[in-house]
Short mmCIF file of C-alpha atoms in Angstrom, two decimals:
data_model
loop_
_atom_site.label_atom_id
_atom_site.label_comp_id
_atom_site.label_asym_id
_atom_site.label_seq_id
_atom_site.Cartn_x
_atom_site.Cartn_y
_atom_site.Cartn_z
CA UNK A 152 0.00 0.00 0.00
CA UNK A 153 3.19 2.20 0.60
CA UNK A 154 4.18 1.23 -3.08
CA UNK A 155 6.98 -0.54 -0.94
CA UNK A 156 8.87 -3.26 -3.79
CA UNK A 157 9.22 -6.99 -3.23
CA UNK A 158 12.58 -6.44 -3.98
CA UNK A 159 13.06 -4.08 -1.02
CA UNK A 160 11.31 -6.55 1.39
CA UNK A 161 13.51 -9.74 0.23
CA UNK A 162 16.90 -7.31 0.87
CA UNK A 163 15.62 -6.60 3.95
CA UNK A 164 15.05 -10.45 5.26
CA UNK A 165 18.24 -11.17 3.97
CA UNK A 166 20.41 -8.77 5.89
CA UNK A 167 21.66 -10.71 8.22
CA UNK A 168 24.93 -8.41 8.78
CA UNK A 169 22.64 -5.62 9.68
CA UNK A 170 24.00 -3.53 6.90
CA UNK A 171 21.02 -2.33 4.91
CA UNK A 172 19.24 -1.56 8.41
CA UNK A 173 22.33 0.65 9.24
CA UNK A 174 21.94 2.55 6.34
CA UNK A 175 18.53 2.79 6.82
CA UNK A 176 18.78 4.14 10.50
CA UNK A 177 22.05 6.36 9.42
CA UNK A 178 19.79 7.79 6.65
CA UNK A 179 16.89 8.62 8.17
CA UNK A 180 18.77 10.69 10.69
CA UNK A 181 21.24 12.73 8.34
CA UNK A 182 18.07 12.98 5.92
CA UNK A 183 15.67 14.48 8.75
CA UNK A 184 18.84 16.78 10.48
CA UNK A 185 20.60 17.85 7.75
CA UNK A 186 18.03 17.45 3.68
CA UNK A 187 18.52 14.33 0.99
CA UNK A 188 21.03 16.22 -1.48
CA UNK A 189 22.87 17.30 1.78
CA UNK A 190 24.60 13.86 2.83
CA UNK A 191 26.52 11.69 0.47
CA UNK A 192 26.92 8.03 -0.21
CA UNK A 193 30.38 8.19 1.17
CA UNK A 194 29.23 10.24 4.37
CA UNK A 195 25.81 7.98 4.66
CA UNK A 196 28.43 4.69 4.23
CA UNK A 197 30.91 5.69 6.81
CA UNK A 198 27.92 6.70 9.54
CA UNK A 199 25.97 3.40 8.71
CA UNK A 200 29.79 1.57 9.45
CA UNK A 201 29.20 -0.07 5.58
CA UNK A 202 31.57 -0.09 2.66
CA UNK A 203 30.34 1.32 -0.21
CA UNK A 204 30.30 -1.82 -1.88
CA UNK A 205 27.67 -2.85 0.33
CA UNK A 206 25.39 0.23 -0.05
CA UNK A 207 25.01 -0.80 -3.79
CA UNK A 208 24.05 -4.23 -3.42
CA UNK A 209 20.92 -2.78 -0.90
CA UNK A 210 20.15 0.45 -2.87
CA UNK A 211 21.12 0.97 -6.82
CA UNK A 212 20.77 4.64 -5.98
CA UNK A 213 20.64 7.09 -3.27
CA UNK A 214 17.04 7.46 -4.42
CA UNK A 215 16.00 3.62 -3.67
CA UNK A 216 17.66 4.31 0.19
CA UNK A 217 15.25 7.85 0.77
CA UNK A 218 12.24 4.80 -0.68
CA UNK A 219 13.79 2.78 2.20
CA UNK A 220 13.65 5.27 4.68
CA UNK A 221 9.96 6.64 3.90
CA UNK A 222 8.90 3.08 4.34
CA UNK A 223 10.86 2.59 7.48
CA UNK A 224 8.80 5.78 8.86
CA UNK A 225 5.80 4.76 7.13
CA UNK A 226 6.13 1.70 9.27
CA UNK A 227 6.49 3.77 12.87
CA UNK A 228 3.25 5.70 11.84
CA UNK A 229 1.03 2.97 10.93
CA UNK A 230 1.76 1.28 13.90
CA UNK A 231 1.06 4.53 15.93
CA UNK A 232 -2.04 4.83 14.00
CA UNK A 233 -3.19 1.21 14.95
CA UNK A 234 -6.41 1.07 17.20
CA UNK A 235 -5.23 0.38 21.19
CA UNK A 236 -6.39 -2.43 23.00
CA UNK A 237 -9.96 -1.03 23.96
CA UNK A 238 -11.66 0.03 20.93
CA UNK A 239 -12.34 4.13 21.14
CA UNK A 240 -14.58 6.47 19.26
CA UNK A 241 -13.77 7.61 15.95
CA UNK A 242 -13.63 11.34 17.69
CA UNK A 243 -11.55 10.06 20.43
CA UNK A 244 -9.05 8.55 17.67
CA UNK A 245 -8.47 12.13 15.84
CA UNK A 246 -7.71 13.09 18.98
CA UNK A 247 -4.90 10.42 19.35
CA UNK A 248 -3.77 10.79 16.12
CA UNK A 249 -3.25 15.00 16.83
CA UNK A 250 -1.28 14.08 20.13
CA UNK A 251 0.73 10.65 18.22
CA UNK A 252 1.70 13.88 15.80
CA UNK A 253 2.78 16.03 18.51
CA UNK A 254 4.43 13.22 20.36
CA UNK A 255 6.66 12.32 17.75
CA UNK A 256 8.11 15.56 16.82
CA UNK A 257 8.85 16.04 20.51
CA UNK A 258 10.66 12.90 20.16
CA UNK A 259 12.55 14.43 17.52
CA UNK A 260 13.10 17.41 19.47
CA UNK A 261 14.29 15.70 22.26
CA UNK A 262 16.64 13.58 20.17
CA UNK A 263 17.97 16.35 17.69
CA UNK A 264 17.37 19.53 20.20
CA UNK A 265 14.77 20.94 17.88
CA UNK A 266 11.87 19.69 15.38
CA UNK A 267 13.66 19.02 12.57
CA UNK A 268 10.85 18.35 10.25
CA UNK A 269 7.99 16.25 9.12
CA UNK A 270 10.21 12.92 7.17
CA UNK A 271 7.60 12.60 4.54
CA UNK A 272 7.30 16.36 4.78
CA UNK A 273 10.91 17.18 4.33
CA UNK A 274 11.70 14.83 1.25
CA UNK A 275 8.31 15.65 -0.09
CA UNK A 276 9.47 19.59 -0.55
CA UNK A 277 13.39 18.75 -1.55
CA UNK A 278 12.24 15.75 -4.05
CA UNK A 279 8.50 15.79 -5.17
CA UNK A 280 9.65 18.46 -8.20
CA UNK A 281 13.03 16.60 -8.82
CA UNK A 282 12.41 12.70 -8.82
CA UNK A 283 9.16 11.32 -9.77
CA UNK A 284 9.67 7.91 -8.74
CA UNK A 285 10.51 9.11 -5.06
CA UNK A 286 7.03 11.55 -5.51
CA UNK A 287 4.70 8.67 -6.26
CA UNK A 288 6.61 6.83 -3.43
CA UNK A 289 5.46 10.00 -1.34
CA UNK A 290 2.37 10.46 -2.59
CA UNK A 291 1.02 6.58 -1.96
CA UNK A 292 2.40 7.39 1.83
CA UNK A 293 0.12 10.76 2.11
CA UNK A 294 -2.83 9.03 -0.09
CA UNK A 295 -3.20 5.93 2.96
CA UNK A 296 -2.66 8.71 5.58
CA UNK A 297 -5.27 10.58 4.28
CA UNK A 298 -7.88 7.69 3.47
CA UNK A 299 -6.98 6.44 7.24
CA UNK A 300 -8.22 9.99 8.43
CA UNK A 301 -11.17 9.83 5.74
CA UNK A 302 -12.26 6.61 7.38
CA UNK A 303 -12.15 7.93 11.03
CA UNK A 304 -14.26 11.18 9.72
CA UNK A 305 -16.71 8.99 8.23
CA UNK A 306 -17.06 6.69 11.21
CA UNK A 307 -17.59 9.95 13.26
CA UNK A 308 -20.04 11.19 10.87
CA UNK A 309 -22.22 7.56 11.80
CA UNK A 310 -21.15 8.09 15.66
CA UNK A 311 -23.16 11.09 15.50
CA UNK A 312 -19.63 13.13 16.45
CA UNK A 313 -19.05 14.83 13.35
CA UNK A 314 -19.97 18.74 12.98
CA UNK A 315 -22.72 18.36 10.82
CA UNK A 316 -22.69 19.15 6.60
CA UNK A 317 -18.64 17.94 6.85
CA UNK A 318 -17.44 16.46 4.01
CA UNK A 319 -15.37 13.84 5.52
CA UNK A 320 -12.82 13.87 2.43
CA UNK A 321 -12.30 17.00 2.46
CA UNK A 322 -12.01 17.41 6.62
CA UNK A 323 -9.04 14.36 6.39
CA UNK A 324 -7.24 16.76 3.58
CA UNK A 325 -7.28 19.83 5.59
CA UNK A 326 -6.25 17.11 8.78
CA UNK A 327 -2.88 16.03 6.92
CA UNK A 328 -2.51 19.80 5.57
CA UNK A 329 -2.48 21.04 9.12
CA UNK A 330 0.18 18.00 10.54
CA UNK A 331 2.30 19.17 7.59
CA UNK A 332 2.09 22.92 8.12
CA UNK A 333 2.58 23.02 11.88
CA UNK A 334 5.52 20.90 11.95
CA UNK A 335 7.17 22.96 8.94
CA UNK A 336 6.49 26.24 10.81
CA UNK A 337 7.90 25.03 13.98
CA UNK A 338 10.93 23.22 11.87
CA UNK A 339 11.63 27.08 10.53
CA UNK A 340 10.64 29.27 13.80
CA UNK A 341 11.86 26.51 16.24
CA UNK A 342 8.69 26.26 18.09
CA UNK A 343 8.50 24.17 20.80
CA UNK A 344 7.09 20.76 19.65
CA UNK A 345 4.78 20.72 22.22
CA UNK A 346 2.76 23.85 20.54
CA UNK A 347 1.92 21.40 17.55
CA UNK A 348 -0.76 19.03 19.27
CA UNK A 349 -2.75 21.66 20.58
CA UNK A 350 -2.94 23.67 17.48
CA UNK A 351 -4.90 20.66 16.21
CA UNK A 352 -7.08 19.83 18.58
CA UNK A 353 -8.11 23.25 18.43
CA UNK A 354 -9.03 22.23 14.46
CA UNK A 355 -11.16 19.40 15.56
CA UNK A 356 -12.80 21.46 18.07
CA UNK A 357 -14.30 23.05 15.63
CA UNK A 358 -15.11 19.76 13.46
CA UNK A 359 -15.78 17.52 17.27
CA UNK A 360 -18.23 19.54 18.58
CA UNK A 361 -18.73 17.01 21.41
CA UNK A 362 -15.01 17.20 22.66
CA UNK A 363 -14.33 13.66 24.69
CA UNK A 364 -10.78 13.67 25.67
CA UNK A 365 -9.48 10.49 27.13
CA UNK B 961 11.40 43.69 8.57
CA UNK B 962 12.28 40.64 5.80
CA UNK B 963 15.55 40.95 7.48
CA UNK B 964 16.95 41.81 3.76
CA UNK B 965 20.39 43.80 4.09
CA UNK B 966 21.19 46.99 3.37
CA UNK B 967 23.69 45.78 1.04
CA UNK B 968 21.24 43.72 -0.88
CA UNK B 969 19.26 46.94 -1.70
CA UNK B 970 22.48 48.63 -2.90
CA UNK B 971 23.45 45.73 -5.15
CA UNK B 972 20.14 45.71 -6.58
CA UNK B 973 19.99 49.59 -7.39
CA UNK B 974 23.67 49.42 -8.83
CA UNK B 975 22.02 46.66 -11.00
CA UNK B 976 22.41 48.67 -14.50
CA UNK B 977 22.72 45.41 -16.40
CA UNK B 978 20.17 43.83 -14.89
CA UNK B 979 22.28 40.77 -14.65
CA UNK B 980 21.65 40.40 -10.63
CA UNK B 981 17.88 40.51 -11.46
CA UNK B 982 18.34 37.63 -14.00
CA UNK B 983 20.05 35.62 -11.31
CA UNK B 984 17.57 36.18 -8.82
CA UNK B 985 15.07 35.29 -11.60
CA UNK B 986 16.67 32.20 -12.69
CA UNK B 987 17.09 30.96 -9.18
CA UNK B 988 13.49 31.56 -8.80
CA UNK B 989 12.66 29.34 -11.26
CA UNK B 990 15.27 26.74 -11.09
CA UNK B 991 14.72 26.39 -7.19
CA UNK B 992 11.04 25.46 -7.40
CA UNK B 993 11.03 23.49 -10.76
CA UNK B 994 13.99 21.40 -9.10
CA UNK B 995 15.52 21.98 -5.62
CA UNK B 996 18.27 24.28 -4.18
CA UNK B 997 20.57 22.01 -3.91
CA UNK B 998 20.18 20.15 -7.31
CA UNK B 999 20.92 23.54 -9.16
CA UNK B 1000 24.65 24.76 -9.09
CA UNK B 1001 26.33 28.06 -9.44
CA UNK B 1002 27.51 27.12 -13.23
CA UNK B 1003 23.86 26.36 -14.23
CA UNK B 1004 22.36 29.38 -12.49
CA UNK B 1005 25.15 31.47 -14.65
CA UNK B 1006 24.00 30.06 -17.53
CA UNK B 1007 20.48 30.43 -17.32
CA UNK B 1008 21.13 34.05 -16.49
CA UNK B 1009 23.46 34.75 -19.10
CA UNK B 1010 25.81 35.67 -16.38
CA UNK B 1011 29.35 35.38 -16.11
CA UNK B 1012 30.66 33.48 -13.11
CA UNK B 1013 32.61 36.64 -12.03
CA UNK B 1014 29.33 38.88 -12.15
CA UNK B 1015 27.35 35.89 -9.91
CA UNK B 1016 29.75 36.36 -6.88
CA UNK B 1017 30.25 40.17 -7.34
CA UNK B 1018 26.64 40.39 -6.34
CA UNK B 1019 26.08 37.19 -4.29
CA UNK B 1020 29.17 36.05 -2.26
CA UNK B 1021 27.38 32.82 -1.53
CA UNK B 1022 24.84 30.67 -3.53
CA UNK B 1023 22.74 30.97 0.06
CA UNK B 1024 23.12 34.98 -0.38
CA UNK B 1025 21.28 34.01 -3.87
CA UNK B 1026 18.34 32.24 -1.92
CA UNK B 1027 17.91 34.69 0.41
CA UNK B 1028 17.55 37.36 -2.44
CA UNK B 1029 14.90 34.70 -4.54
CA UNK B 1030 13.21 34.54 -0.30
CA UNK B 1031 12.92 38.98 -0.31
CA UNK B 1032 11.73 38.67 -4.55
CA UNK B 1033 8.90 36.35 -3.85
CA UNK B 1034 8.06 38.05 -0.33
CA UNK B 1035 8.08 42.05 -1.77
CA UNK B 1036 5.25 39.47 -4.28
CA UNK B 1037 3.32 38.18 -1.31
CA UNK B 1038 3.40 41.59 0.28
CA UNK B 1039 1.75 43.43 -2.52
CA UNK B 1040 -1.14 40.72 -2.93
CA UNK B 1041 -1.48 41.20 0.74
CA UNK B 1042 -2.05 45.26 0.54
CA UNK B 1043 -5.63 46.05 0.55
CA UNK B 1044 -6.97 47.31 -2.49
CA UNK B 1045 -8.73 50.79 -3.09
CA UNK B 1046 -11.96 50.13 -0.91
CA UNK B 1047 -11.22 49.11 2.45
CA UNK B 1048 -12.64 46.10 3.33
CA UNK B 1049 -13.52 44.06 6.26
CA UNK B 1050 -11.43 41.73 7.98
CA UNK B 1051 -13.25 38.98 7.38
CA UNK B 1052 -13.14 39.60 3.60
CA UNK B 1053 -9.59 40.32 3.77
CA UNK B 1054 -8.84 37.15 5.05
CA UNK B 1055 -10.91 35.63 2.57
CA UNK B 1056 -8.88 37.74 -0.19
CA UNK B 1057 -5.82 36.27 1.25
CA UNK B 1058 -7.03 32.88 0.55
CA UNK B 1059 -8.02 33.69 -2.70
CA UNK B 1060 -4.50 34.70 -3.46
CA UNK B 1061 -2.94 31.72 -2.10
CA UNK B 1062 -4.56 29.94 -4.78
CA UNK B 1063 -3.85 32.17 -7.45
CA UNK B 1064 -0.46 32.24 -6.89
CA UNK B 1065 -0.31 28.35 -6.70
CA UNK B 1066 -2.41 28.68 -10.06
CA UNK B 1067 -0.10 30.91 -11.76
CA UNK B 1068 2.91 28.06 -11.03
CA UNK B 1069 0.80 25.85 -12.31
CA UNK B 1070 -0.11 27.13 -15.08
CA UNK B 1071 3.92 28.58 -15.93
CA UNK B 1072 5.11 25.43 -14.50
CA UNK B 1073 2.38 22.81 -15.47
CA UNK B 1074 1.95 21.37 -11.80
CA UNK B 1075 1.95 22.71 -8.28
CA UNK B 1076 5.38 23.27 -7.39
CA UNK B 1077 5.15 24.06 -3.91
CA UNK B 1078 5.32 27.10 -2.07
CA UNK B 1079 8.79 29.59 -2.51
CA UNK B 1080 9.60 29.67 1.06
CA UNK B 1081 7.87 26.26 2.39
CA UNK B 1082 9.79 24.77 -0.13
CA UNK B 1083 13.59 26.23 1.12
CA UNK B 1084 11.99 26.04 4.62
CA UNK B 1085 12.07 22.53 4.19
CA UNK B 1086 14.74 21.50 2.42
CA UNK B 1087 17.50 23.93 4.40
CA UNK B 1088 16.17 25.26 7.93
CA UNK B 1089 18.01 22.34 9.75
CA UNK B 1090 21.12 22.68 7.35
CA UNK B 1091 21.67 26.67 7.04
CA UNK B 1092 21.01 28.85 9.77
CA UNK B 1093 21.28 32.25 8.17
CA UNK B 1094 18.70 31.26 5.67
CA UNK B 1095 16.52 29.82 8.32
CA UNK B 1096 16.35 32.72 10.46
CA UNK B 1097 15.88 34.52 6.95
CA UNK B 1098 12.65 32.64 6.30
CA UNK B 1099 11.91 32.46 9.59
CA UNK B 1100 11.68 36.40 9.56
CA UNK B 1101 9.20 36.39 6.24
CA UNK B 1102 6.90 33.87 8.16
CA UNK B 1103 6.61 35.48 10.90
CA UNK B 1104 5.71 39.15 9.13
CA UNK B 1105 3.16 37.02 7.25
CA UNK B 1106 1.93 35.88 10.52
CA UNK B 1107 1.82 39.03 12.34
CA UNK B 1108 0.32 40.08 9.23
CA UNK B 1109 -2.74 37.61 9.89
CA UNK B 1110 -2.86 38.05 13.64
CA UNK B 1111 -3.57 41.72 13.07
CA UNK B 1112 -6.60 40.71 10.75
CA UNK B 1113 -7.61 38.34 13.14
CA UNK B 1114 -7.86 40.90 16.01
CA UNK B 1115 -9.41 43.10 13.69
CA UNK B 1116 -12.43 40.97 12.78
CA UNK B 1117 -12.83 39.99 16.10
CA UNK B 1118 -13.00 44.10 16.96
CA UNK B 1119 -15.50 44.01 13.93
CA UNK B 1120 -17.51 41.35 15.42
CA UNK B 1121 -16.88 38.39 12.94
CA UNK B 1122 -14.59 36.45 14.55
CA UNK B 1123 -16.15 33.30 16.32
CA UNK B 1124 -16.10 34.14 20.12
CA UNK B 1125 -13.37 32.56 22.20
CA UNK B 1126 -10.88 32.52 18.87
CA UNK B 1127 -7.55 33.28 19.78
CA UNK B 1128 -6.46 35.59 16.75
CA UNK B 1129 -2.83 34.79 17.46
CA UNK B 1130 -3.39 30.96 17.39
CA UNK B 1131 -5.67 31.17 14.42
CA UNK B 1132 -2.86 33.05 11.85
CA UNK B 1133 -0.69 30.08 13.12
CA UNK B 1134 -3.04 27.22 11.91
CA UNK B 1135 -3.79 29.68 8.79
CA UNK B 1136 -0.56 29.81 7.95
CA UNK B 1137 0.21 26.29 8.28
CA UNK B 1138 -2.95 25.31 6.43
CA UNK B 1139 -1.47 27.35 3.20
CA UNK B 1140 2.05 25.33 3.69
CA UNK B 1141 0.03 22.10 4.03
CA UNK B 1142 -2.37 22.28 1.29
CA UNK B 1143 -0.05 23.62 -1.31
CA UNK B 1144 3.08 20.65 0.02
CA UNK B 1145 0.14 18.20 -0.34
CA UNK B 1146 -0.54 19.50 -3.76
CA UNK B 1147 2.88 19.85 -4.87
CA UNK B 1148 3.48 15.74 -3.85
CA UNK B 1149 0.09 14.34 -5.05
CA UNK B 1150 0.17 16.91 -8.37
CA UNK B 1151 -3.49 18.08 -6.91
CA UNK B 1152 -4.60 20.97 -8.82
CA UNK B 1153 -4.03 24.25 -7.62
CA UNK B 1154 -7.90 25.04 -7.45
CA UNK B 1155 -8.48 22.79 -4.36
CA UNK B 1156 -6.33 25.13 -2.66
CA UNK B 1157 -9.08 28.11 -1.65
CA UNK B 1158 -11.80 26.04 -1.22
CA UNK B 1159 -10.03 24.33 1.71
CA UNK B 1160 -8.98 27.62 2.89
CA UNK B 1161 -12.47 29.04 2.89
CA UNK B 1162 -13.64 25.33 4.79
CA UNK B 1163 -11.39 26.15 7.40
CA UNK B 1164 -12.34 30.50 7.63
CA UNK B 1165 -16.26 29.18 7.50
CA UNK B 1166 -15.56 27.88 10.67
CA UNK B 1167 -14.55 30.92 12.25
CA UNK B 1168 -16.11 33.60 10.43
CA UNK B 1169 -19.59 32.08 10.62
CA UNK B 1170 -20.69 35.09 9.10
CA UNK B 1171 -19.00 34.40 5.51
CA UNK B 1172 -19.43 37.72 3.60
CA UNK B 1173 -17.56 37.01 -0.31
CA UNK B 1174 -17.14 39.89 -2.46
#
């Protein structure tokens, strides 16, 4: 659903050295502190502890690795995303998902002193005009995202929690616009992380009339 | 207030071949049609028509260049935002301001054949956690834009249209995000430029119940 390869999943079972994970991990954190065009396959080799050698048999191009790494924090969302043990209200699960957005960019913040930027977000900007295989990648990532949000707007529309006359669609769009916006302004201003969740629950405020926080 | 230099403004009046506005042009162009850092010094000559002497006489660094394409596209966004002969309400200000949003996204698209992402979003996200100058550069537009929208916030709330209990200041945050969102979204999922308003005007129906359109 991520437009993740077969290819990319067998390298991954077969990397028994931990290599390609390395690079993975190495990437994902020069790519989110520093931009894609920024860090080299030399400097991404030496900071995964790979030879170069290695790098190719994993990723043809630096391009297949940023694939790699959307999928690796495609991964960490969906999980976040996943229903807890006690099924909650559709309402009560846009709320989760505003604080699981604000959560992980003060993750970020605590890890990198500062929020260093939506990882979808960031390669989305730098890439989407330059590489279109790496855009489609994107876009699949933001299309689930958003149909994930379209589905919880919908189920609060039949829970009776939905502002009524909301196009549920179009409420999930302006959802994922807002994640996206907040954490670039705060990447550029250096907001404090934790200004991002409430920003967005002020948006569903006006969308949740009934506001039932956990 | 764009934190632009003094010297900046004395390059650009001693421009008498107009070779530092071609640069500044060029850039424009190349850096949202590709990225900053996919576009080099040589090909930003060339597409000028600029000698590579003539590029650092005005612009010791290719970041001195962005920061003059950041100042060219905010004295843009500065005019749109200047209210036209009649003075009109807040509330239809802010609606104007939405309006333009769009248009400018539509005039990309329509130059560029796709969305290609907003002028500072875009450099926001690819360099704020890899150049500091430029960050605190952009950092300086977004927050005039956002005073900008605070004022017109606490305006139509003096005028009576803002929804009670709005905070103006937190409201030209998530309007501001909400243009970064929608227009990233567009630029990764090639969305045309003309869902861009309607959103906007989704999210200012909710707290200018009492929509007034020209």
């Amino acid at each position: 659903l991520t437009g993740r390869s077969t290819s990319a999943i067998v390298s991954r079972v077969n990397d028994a050295t931990g290599a390609r994970a390395r690079l993975v991990g190495a990437a994902a954190r020069l790519f989110l502190t520093r931009s894609y065009h920024a860090v080299g396959v030399d400097e991404l080799c030496t900071a995964a502890g790979v030879r170069k050698g290695s790098f190719y048999h994993f990723f043809p191009t630096k391009a297949d690795l940023a694939k790699a790494v959307v999928d690796h924090h495609a991964d960490a969302l969906w999980a976040r995303l996943r229903p807890a043990g006690t099924v909650a209200s559709a309402a009560e699960r846009l709320r989760l998902v505003a604080d699981a957005i604000g959560d992980t960019q003060a993750g970020f913040e605590e890890r990198f002193g500062k929020v260093v930027g939506c990882p979808f977000g960031n390669l989305a900007a730098e890439l989407a005009a330059a590489d279109e295989p790496l855009r489609l990648h994107l876009q699949a990532v933001f299309a689930h995202w958003q149909h994930r949000l379209t589905e919880l707007c919908r189920q609060a529309a039949d829970e009776g929690t939905l502002r009524a006359g909301t196009d549920p669609a179009l409420l999930a769009r302006i959802l994922l616009a807002q994640y996206q916006g907040l954490i670039l302004l705060a990447k550029t201003d250096h907001a404090s992380a934790a200004q991002i969740a409430p920003a967005l629950h002020e948006i569903l405020d006006r969308y949740l009339p009934e506001r039932v926080r956990p």
